[in-house]
Coordinates of C-alpha atoms and ligand atoms in Angstrom, one line a residue:
M1 CA 114.3 310.4 25.3
F2 CA 110.3 310.9 25.1
Q3 CA 108.0 310.0 22.1
L4 CA 105.8 312.6 20.4
A5 CA 102.8 311.9 19.0
P6 CA 101.4 314.6 16.8
S7 CA 96.8 315.0 17.0
I8 CA 95.6 314.9 13.4
L9 CA 92.6 316.7 15.2
S10 CA 94.2 319.7 14.4
A11 CA 95.5 318.7 10.9
D12 CA 94.3 320.4 7.8
F13 CA 91.8 317.6 6.4
S14 CA 91.2 318.3 2.9
R15 CA 95.1 317.1 3.0
L16 CA 95.4 314.6 6.0
G17 CA 98.0 312.5 3.6
E18 CA 100.5 315.8 3.0
D19 CA 100.0 316.4 6.8
V20 CA 101.2 312.9 8.0
A21 CA 103.5 312.9 5.3
K22 CA 105.0 316.5 7.3
I23 CA 105.5 315.3 11.3
E24 CA 106.7 311.5 9.6
K25 CA 109.5 313.6 7.9
G26 CA 110.1 316.0 11.1
G27 CA 110.8 312.7 13.3
A28 CA 107.2 312.1 14.9
D29 CA 107.3 308.4 16.9
L30 CA 102.9 308.0 16.7
I31 CA 99.8 309.1 15.1
H32 CA 97.6 310.4 18.2
V33 CA 94.1 310.1 16.4
D34 CA 91.5 311.7 18.2
V35 CA 87.9 310.2 17.9
M36 CA 84.9 311.5 19.5
D37 CA 81.1 311.0 19.2
G38 CA 79.9 314.2 20.3
H39 CA 78.0 312.5 23.5
F40 CA 81.1 311.7 25.7
V41 CA 82.8 315.4 24.8
P42 CA 80.6 317.8 23.6
N43 CA 82.8 317.8 19.7
I44 CA 82.0 315.6 16.8
S45 CA 85.8 314.7 15.1
F46 CA 86.5 311.7 12.8
G47 CA 85.9 307.8 12.9
A48 CA 87.6 304.6 12.2
A49 CA 87.2 305.3 8.2
V50 CA 89.2 308.7 8.4
M51 CA 92.1 307.2 10.1
K52 CA 92.0 304.3 7.9
S53 CA 92.3 306.1 5.1
L54 CA 96.1 306.3 6.3
N55 CA 96.3 303.1 5.9
G56 CA 99.8 302.4 3.2
K57 CA 100.3 305.8 3.3
T58 CA 102.4 306.4 7.0
S59 CA 104.5 303.7 8.1
L60 CA 103.9 305.6 11.8
P61 CA 102.0 304.1 14.2
Y62 CA 98.3 305.2 15.3
D63 CA 97.7 306.1 19.0
V64 CA 93.5 306.0 19.0
H65 CA 92.4 308.0 21.7
L66 CA 88.3 307.2 22.0
M67 CA 86.6 309.9 23.2
I68 CA 83.2 308.3 23.2
E69 CA 80.3 306.3 25.0
N70 CA 80.7 302.3 24.7
P71 CA 83.9 302.3 22.9
D72 CA 83.4 298.3 23.5
N73 CA 80.9 298.4 20.5
Y74 CA 83.9 299.9 18.3
L75 CA 87.0 298.6 19.3
E76 CA 87.5 296.4 16.3
D77 CA 86.6 299.5 13.9
F78 CA 90.4 300.7 14.9
V79 CA 92.5 297.6 15.0
T80 CA 95.1 297.9 12.3
D81 CA 98.5 296.7 10.6
N82 CA 99.4 300.5 12.4
T83 CA 97.6 300.2 15.0
E84 CA 99.9 300.6 18.4
Y85 CA 97.3 301.6 21.3
I86 CA 94.1 302.4 21.8
T87 CA 93.0 304.2 24.5
V88 CA 89.7 303.9 26.1
H89 CA 88.5 306.9 29.1
V90 CA 87.6 305.1 32.7
E91 CA 84.9 307.8 33.0
A92 CA 83.2 306.2 29.5
C93 CA 83.6 302.3 30.8
R94 CA 81.3 301.0 33.1
H95 CA 82.9 297.8 32.7
I96 CA 86.9 299.4 32.6
H97 CA 88.6 295.8 33.4
R98 CA 86.7 294.1 31.3
T99 CA 87.4 296.5 28.2
I100 CA 90.9 296.5 28.8
Q101 CA 91.0 292.6 28.4
H102 CA 89.2 293.5 25.3
I103 CA 91.3 295.5 23.8
K104 CA 93.8 293.2 24.5
S105 CA 92.5 290.5 22.9
T106 CA 92.5 292.7 20.0
G107 CA 96.0 291.8 19.8
V108 CA 96.6 295.5 20.1
K109 CA 98.0 297.4 23.6
A110 CA 95.7 298.8 25.9
A111 CA 95.9 302.4 27.3
V112 CA 92.9 304.3 30.1
A113 CA 92.7 307.5 29.9
L114 CA 91.7 310.5 32.6
N115 CA 90.1 313.7 32.5
P116 CA 91.2 316.6 34.8
G117 CA 89.1 316.2 37.4
T118 CA 89.4 312.2 37.5
P119 CA 91.3 311.0 40.4
L120 CA 94.2 308.8 40.2
S121 CA 92.3 306.3 42.4
S122 CA 89.8 305.0 39.4
I123 CA 92.2 302.8 37.8
Q124 CA 94.4 302.1 40.8
W125 CA 93.4 298.2 40.1
I126 CA 93.7 298.2 36.8
L127 CA 97.3 299.4 36.8
G128 CA 98.6 296.0 36.2
D129 CA 96.8 295.0 33.6
V130 CA 97.5 298.6 30.9
D131 CA 99.9 299.3 28.6
M132 CA 99.7 303.1 28.8
V133 CA 98.2 305.7 31.4
L134 CA 96.8 309.0 29.6
L135 CA 96.5 311.9 31.5
M136 CA 94.6 314.9 30.1
S137 CA 95.8 317.9 30.8
V138 CA 92.7 319.7 29.0
N139 CA 89.2 319.3 29.4
P140 CA 88.7 316.8 26.5
G141 CA 86.8 318.0 23.1
F142 CA 89.0 320.3 21.5
G143 CA 92.2 321.4 20.6
G144 CA 93.7 324.3 21.2
Q145 CA 92.8 324.5 25.1
K146 CA 95.4 325.8 27.9
F147 CA 97.1 323.4 29.4
I148 CA 96.1 322.7 33.4
S149 CA 99.1 322.6 35.4
S150 CA 97.9 320.2 38.3
T151 CA 97.9 317.5 35.1
V152 CA 102.3 317.8 36.4
E153 CA 101.6 316.9 40.1
K154 CA 98.9 313.9 39.3
A155 CA 101.7 313.0 36.9
V156 CA 104.5 312.9 39.8
E157 CA 102.3 311.0 41.9
L158 CA 101.3 308.2 39.4
D159 CA 105.2 307.9 38.5
E160 CA 105.8 307.0 42.5
I161 CA 102.9 304.2 42.4
R162 CA 104.6 302.9 39.2
R163 CA 108.1 303.1 40.7
E164 CA 106.8 301.5 44.3
K165 CA 104.0 298.8 42.6
E166 CA 107.4 297.8 40.1
L167 CA 104.7 298.1 37.2
D168 CA 106.1 298.8 33.9
F169 CA 102.8 301.2 31.7
R170 CA 103.7 304.1 30.0
M171 CA 102.5 308.5 30.7
E172 CA 100.9 309.9 28.3
I173 CA 100.5 313.6 28.4
D174 CA 97.5 314.7 25.7
G175 CA 96.2 318.7 26.1
G176 CA 98.0 322.2 25.8
I177 CA 101.6 320.8 25.3
K178 CA 103.8 323.5 23.4
L179 CA 107.3 323.4 23.3
D180 CA 107.7 325.9 26.3
N181 CA 106.3 322.8 28.8
V182 CA 107.1 319.9 27.5
K183 CA 110.3 319.8 29.9
Q184 CA 108.6 320.3 32.8
V185 CA 106.3 317.2 32.1
T186 CA 109.3 315.2 30.8
D187 CA 110.4 315.3 33.8
A188 CA 107.1 314.3 35.9
G189 CA 107.8 311.1 34.2
I190 CA 106.3 311.6 31.4
E191 CA 107.2 309.2 28.1
I192 CA 104.9 309.8 24.9
V193 CA 103.6 313.7 24.6
V194 CA 100.6 314.4 23.0
A195 CA 100.5 318.1 20.5
G196 CA 98.2 319.0 18.5
S197 CA 98.0 322.7 17.9
S198 CA 101.1 323.5 18.6
V199 CA 102.5 321.4 15.5
F200 CA 99.6 321.5 13.1
G201 CA 99.1 325.1 13.5
A202 CA 102.7 326.2 12.8
E203 CA 104.4 327.9 9.9
D204 CA 106.6 324.9 9.3
V205 CA 105.3 321.7 10.5
I206 CA 108.5 319.6 9.5
G207 CA 110.3 322.2 11.2
R208 CA 108.0 322.5 14.7
V209 CA 108.0 318.5 14.9
E210 CA 112.0 318.5 14.4
E211 CA 111.9 321.3 17.1
F212 CA 109.4 319.7 19.5
K213 CA 112.3 316.5 19.2
S214 CA 115.4 318.7 19.5
L215 CA 114.3 319.2 23.3
Y216 CA 115.4 315.8 24.6
R217 CA 118.3 315.0 22.1
Ligands
DX5_301 C1 91.8 316.6 23.2 C2 91.9 316.0 22.2 C3 93.6 316.1 22.1 C4 94.0 317.9 21.7 C5 95.1 318.4 21.9 O1 90.2 316.7 23.7 O2 92.1 314.9 22.5 O3 94.6 315.5 21.6 O4 94.0 317.7 20.1 O5 95.4 319.6 21.4 P1 96.5 321.0 22.1 O6 97.4 320.0 21.8 O7 95.8 321.4 21.2 O8 95.7 320.8 22.9
ZN302 ZN1 93.5 313.4 22.5

C-alpha cells in the first residue's frame, strides 16, 4: 500500500481549490506542494501564500517540497495545521543536521531530498533524524520530465540501509511517475509516490487518482 501525493505544480492555478477537491475525491493521501525560487532550481513556482489559500478547503495534509536556497529563513511560513512534511534539499543546506532539527522544532515531520546525481552517502549521518527521504527521479525544476531509471537502484540501496540499520523513515519518489512505473518503484521500497502531470494532465483527474490508487489495493 503506497500513498499518493499529487503535485499541484501541474494543477490549474486559476482553479486550484477545485483541482484539489478532485484529488481528494479520488482518494489522494497528501498534497505535494512544489516551492521553487529560481535560484536552487531554474524555475519559480509559488510560495506559502498560495499553499495557505487551501487552508480550510481541504483536509488533505501538505507535503511541502522546498526547492529553495536558505530554506531555514522560510520554514515557519509553511507550518500550518495541514502541514505534515517539510522537505529540504541536502544540496541547498550548508548545515543539514541543524536544518532538520529546525523543521522538527516547528512540530512537523522533517524530510530531506536528493537530486538524481547526489549520492546516498551525503545523508548517511542524518538518516536517524529524518522522518522521510525524498529521492528525485528527475532534475528538479519542472513537471512533465522523463523518469531517470537509476533512481530505482538508489531506492533499493536506501531500503537496504534502512533495514540494516533498523531505521524507520519513509521513502518518497518524485518526478516522471506514471501509472506504468508505480509498481517498479513501490517494489523498490518507495511508500509515497508523487505524481504531477500524470494526475492533473488527465482529462478525468478524479478517475486518474482512482486508477493510481487501484494499483496497490
Ligand atoms: C519537480 C517537482 C515535481 C514535479 C513532478 O521539480 O519537484 O514534484 O511536479 O511532476 P511530474 O510528475 O510531472 O514529473
Ligand atoms: Zn516535488
